[in-house]
Short mmCIF file of C-alpha atoms (C1' of nucleotides) in Angstrom, two decimals:
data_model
loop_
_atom_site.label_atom_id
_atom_site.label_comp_id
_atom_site.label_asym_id
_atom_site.label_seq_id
_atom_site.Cartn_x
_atom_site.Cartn_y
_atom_site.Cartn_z
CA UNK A 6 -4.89 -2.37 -12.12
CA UNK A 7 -3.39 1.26 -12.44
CA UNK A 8 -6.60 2.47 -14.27
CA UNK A 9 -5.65 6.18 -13.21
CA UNK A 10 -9.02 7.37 -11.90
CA UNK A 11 -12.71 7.00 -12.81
CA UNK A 12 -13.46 10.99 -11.72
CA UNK A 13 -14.90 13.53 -14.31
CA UNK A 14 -11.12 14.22 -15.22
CA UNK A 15 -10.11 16.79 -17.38
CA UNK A 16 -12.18 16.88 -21.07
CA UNK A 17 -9.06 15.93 -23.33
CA UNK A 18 -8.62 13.47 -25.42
CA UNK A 19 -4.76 12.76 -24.04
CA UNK A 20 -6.51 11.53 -21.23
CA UNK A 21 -9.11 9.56 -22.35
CA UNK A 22 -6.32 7.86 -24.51
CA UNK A 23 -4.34 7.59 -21.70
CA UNK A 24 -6.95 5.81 -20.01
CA UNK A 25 -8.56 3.51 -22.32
CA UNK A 26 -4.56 2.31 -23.17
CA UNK A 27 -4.22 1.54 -19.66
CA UNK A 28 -7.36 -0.55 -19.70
CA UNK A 29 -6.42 -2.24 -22.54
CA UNK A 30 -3.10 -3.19 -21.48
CA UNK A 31 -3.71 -4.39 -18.72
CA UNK A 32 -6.89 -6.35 -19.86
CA UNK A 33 -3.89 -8.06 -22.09
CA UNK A 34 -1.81 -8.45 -19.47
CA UNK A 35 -4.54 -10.53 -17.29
CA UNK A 36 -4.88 -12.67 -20.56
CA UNK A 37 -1.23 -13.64 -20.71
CA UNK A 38 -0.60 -14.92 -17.57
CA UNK A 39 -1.84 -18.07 -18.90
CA UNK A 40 1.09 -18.89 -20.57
CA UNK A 41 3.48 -16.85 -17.86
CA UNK A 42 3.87 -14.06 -20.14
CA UNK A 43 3.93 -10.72 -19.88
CA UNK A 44 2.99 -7.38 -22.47
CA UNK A 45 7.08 -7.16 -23.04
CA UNK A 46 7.57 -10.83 -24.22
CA UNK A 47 5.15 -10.27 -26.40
CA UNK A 48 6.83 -7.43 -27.53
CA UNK A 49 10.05 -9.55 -28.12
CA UNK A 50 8.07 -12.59 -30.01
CA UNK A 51 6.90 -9.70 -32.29
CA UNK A 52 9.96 -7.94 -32.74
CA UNK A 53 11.76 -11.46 -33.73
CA UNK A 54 8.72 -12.42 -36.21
CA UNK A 55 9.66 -8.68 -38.24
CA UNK A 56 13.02 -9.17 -37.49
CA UNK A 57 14.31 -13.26 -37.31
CA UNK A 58 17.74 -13.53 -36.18
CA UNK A 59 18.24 -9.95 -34.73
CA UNK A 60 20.67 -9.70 -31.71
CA UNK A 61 19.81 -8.82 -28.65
CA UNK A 62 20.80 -5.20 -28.87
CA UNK A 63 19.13 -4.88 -31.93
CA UNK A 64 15.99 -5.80 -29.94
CA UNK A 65 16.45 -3.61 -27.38
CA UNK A 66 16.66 -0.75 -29.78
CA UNK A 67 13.81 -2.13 -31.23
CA UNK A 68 12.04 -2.11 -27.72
CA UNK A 69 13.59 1.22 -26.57
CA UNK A 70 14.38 -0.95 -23.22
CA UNK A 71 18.12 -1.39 -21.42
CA UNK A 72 19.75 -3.97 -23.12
CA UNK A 73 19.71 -5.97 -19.86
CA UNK A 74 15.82 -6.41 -19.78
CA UNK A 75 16.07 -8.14 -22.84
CA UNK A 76 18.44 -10.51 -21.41
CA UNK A 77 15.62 -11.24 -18.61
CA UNK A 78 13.37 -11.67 -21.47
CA UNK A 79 15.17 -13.55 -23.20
CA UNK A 80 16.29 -15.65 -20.80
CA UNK A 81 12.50 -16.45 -19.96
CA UNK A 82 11.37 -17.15 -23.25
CA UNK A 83 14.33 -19.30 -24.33
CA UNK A 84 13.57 -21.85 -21.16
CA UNK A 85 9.82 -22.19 -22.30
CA UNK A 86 11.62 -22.91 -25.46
CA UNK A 87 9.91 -20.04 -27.60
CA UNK A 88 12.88 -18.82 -28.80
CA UNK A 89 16.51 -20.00 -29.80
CA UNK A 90 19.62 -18.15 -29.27
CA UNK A 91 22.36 -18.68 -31.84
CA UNK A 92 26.12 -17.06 -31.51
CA UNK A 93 26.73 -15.16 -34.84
CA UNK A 94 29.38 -16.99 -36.00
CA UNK A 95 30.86 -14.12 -38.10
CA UNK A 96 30.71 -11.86 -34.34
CA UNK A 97 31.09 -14.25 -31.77
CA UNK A 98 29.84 -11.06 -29.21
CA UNK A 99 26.47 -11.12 -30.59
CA UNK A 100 23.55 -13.74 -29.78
CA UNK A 101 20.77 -13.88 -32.06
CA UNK A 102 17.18 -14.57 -31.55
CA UNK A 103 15.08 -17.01 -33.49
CA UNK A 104 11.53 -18.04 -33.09
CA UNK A 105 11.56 -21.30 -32.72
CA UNK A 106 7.87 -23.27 -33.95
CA UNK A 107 6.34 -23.53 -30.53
CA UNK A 108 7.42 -19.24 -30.37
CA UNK A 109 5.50 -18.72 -33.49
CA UNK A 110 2.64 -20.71 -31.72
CA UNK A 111 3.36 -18.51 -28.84
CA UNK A 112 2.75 -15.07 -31.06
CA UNK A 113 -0.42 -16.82 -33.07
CA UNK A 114 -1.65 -16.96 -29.69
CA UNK A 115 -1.08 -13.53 -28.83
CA UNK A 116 -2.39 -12.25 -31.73
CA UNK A 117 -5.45 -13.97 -31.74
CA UNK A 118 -5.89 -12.97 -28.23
CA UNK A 119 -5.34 -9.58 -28.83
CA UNK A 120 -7.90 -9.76 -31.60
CA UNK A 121 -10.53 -11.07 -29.33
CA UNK A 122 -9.97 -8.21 -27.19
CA UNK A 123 -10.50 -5.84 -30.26
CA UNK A 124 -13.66 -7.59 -30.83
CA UNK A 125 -14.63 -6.77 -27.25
CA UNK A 126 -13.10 -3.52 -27.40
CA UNK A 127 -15.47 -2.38 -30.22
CA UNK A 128 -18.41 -4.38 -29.72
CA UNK A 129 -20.47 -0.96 -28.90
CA UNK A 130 -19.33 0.45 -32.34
CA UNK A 131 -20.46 -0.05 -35.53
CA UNK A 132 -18.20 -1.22 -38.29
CA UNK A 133 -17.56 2.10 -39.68
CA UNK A 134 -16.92 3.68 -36.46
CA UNK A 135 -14.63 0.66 -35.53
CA UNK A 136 -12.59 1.51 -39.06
CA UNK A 137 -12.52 4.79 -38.51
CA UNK A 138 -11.16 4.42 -35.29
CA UNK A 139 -8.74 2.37 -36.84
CA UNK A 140 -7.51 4.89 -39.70
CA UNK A 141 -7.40 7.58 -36.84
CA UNK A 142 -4.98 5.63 -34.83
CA UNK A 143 -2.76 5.02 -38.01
CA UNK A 144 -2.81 8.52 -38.60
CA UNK A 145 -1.90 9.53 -34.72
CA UNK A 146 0.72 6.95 -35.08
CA UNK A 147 2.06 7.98 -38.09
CA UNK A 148 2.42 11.75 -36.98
CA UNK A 149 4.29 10.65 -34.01
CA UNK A 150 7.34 8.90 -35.42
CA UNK A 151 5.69 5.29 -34.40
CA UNK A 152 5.89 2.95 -37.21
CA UNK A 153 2.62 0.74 -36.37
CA UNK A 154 3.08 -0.57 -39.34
CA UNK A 155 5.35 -1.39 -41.55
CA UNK A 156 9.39 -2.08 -41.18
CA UNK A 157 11.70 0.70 -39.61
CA UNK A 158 15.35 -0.49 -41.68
CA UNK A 159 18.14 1.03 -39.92
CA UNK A 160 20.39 -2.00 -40.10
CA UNK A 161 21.26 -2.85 -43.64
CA UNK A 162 22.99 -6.07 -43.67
CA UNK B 20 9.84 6.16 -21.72
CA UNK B 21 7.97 2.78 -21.85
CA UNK B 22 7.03 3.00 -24.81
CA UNK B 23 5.97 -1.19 -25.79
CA UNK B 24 8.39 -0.61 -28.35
CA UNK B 25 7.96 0.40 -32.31
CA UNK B 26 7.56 -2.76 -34.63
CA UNK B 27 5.13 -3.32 -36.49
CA UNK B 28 3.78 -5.08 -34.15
CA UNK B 29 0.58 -6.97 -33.86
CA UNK B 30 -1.77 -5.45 -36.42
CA UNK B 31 -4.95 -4.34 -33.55
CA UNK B 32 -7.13 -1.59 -32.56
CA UNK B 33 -5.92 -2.73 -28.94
CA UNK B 34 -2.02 -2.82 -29.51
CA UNK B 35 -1.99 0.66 -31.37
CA UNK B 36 -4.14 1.80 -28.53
CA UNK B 37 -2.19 0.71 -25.46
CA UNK B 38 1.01 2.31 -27.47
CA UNK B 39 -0.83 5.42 -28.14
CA UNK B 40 -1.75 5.73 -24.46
CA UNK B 41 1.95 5.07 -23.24
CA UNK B 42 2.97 7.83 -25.69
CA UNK B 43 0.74 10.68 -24.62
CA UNK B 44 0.82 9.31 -20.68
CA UNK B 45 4.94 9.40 -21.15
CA UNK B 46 4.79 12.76 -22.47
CA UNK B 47 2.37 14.39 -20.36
CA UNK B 48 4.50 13.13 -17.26
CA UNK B 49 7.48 14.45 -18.84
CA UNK B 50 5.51 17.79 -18.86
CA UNK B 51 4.55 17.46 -15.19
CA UNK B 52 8.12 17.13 -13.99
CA UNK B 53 8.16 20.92 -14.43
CA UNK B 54 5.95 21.29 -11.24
CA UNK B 55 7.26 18.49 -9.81
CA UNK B 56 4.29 16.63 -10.13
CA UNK B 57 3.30 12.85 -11.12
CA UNK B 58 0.28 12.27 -12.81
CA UNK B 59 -1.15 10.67 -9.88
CA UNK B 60 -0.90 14.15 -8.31
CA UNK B 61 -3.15 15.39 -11.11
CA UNK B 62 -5.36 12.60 -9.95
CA UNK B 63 -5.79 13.60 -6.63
CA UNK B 64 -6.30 17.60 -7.85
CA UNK B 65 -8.68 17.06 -10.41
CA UNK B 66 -10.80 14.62 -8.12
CA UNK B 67 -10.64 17.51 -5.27
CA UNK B 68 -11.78 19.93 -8.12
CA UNK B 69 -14.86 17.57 -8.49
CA UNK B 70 -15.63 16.76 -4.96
CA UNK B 71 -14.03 19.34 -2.55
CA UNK B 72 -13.51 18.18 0.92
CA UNK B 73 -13.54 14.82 0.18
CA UNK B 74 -12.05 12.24 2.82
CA UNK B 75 -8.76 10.52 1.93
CA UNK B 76 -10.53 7.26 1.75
CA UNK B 77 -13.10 8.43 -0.37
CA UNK B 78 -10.43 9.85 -2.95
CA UNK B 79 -8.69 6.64 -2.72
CA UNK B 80 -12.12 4.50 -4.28
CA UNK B 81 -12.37 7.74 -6.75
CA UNK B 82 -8.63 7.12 -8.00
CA UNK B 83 -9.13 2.86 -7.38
CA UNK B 84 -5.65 3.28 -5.22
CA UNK B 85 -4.47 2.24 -1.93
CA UNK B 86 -5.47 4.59 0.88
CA UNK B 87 -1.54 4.83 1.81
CA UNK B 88 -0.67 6.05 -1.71
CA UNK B 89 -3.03 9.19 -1.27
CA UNK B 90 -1.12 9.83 1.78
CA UNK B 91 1.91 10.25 -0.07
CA UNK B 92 0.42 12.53 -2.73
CA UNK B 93 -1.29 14.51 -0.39
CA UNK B 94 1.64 14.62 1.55
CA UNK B 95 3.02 16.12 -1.28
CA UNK B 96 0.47 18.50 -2.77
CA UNK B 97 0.37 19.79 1.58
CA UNK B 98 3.99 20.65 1.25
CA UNK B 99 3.29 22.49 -2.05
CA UNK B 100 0.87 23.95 -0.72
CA UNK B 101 -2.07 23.08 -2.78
CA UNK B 102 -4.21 21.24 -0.63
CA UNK B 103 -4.94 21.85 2.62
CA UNK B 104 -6.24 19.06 5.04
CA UNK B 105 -8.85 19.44 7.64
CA UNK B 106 -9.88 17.42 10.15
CA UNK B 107 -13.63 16.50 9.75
CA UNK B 108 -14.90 18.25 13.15
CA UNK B 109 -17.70 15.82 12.97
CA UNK B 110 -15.51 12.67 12.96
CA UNK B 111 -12.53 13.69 14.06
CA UNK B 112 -10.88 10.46 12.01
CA UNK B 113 -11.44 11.59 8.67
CA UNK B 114 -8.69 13.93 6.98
CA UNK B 115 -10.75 16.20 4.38
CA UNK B 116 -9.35 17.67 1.29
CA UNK B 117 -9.29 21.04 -0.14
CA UNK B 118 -7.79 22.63 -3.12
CA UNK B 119 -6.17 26.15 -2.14
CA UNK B 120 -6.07 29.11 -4.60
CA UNK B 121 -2.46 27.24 -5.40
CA UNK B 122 -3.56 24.17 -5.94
CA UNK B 123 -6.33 25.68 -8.17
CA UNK B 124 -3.90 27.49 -10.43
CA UNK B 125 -1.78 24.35 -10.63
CA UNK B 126 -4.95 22.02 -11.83
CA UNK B 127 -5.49 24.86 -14.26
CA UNK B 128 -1.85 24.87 -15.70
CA UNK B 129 -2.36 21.19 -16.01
CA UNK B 130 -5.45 21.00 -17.86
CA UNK B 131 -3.71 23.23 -20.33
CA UNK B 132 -1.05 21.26 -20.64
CA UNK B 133 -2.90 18.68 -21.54
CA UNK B 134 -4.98 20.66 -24.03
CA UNK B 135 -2.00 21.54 -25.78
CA UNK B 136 -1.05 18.15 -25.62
CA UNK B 137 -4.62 17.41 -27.83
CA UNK B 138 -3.42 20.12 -29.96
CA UNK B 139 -0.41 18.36 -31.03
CA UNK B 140 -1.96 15.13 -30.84
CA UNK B 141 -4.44 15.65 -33.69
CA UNK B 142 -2.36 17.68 -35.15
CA UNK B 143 -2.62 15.37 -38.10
CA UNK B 144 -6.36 15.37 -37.97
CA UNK B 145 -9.23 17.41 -39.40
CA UNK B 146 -11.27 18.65 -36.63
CA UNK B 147 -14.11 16.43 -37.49
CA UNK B 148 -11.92 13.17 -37.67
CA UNK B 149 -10.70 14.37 -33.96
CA UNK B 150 -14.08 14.92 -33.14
CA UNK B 151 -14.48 11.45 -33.82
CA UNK B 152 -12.53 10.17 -32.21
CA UNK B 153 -13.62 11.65 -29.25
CA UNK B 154 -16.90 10.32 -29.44
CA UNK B 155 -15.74 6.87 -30.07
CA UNK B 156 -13.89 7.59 -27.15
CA UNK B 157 -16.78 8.14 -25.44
CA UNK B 158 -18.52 5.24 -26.55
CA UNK B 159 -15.92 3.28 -25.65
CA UNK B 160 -15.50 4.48 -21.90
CA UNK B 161 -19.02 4.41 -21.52
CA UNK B 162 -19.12 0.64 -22.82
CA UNK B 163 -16.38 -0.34 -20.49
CA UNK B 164 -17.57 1.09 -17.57
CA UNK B 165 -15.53 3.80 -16.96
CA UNK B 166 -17.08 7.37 -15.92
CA UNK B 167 -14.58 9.42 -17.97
CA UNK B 168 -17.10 12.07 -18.17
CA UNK B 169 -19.84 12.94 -15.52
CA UNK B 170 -19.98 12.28 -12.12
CA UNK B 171 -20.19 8.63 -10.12
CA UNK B 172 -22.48 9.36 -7.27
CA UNK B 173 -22.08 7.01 -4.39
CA UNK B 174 -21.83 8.46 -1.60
CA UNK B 175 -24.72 10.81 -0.91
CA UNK B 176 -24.46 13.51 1.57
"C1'" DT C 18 -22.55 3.49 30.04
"C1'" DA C 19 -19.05 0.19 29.00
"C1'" DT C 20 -16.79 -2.64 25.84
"C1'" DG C 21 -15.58 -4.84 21.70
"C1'" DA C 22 -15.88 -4.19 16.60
"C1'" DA C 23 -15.21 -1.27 12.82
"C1'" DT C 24 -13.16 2.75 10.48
"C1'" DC C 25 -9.62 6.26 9.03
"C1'" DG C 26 -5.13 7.65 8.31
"C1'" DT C 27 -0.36 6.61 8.79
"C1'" DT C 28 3.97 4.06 8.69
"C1'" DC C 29 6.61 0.42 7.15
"C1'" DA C 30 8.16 -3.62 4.72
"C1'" DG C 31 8.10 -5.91 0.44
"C1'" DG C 32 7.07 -7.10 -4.62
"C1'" DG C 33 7.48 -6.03 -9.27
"C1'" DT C 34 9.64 -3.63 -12.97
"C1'" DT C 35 13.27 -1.22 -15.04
"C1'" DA C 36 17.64 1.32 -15.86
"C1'" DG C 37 22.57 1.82 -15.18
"C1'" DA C 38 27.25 0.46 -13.64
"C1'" DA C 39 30.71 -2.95 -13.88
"C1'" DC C 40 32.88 -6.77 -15.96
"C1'" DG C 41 34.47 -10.70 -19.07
"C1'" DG C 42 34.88 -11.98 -23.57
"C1'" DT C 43 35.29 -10.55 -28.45
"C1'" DT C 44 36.32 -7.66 -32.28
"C1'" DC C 45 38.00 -3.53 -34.44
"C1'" DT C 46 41.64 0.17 -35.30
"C1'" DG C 47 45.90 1.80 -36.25
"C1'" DC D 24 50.15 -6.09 -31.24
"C1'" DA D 25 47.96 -2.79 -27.99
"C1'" DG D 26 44.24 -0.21 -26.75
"C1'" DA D 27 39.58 1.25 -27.79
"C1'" DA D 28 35.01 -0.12 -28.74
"C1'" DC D 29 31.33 -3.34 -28.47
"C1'" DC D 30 28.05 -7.21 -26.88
"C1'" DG D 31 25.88 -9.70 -23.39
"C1'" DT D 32 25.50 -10.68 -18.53
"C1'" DT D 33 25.13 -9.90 -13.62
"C1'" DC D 34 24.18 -7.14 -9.91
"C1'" DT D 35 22.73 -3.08 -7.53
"C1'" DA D 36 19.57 0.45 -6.95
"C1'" DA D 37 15.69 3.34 -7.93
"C1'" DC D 38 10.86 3.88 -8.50
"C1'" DC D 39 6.00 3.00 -7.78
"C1'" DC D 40 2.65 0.76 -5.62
"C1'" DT D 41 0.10 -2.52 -2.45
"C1'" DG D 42 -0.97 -4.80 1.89
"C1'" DA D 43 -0.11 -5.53 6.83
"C1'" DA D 44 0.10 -3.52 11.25
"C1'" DC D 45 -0.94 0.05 14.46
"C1'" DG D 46 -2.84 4.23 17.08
"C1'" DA D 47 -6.68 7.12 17.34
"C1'" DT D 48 -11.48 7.60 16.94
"C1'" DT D 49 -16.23 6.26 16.42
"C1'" DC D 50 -20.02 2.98 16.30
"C1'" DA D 51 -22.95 -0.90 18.00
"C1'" DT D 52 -25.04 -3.13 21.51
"C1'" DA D 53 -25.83 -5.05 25.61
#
DNA sequence: TATGAATCGTTCAGGGTTAGAACGGTTCTG
DNA sequence: CAGAACCGTTCTAACCCTGAACGATTCATA
């Protein structure tokens, strides 16, 4: 539980986000262990449900992680049988990654756990001050080169 | 840089929150390097700056870390030259902390670090839309339990 | 006052996570 | 066809942190 500290700490906001992200995370982390998951498999799931049939590189880039995590990752979630791993027959070098039905089950789950923990999250807000928290967050992202939301298409097929 | 990674990614308050907290926590440590500090280290200063000549254990509860981690930093910040450690003449166990001149200056330079790191953060922002979200911030420390600003008094003197 | 329990700091070993080097197999380039 | 480039995999190593064990000190209590 690396919360960082609970002292007055310095009055920014970086820190504060720092903080609260940290809680957050690994509040979601606790949560997954009950299906033997962890925050980066969840990362994968999500990355395959934008981007079915990437390869595992692709994911990585995706992830910003070494290619060989994903392997690790991949390796886990294919023996739980959340996700498939099909040679490109066109490159025989390149595996790709499919959800299979019980990985889409998988990521419903996470998502609706993650929502839950929004709910939580927010339950001293109102629902404006929830929103704007929301739109401020898209706008931090947004500044910062993260694509939140929507696709980032570097790989035209 | 563990960054989660950049999909779109599951569409929460608590995903674009843990992300936005890995950013700024990445960068800021990048920042630290430059006085070869961890952001543990700014821990342990900023908790001296609050409760000078505090025992090792006592910072270790304040930072919610193992007792032999503070060892290390302090180990660290000693050889630096920022803190100082004094044996508590009244209990000759206890090793009590002090900030030096040095290790005052450093906590400053890294409070304005992060401050310009706010600066660039809501860069994007209006200041009242930062301003809010640094009271939902609030609000949301506060509902969570963690002390983020004012002191936690436990231990009276 | 004596003695065992508790406390503080320290060292050390180990777990968990991740990146990077090395390598085999495959494809591309010229 | 030969060598370079590329993908995935394995393995090693680094990093960060916790928990156990231990010496030194203090406390409790008989």
């Amino acid at each position: 539980m690396p919360l960082m500290n609970d002292v007055k700490w310095v009055d920014t906001l970086s820190f504060r986000l720092g903080v609260l992200g940290a809680l957050v995370a690994d509040r979601y982390a606790a949560d997954l262990t009950a299906h033997d998951l962890k925050p980066k498999h969840v990362g994968l799931l999500s990355a395959l449900d934008v981007a079915p049939g990437a390869s595992q590189l692709e994911i990585a880039k995706l992830m910003r992680v070494a290619p060989s995590l994903v392997v690790t990752l991949a390796d886990h979630l294919e023996s739980t049988g959340a996700v498939e791993r099909l040679r490109d027959p066109a490159d025989r070098r390149r595996q790709l990654l499919y959800l299979t039905d019980r990985g889409r089950e998988l990521l419903a789950w996470c998502t609706d756990r993650a929502l839950v923990l929004d709910a939580e999250l927010t339950a001293g807000l109102t629902p404006d001050q929830a929103a704007a928290l929301g739109a401020a967050f898209d706008r931090l992202a947004a500044a910062h080169g993260l694509p939140v939301r929507g696709r980032t298409r570097r790989d035209p097929t």
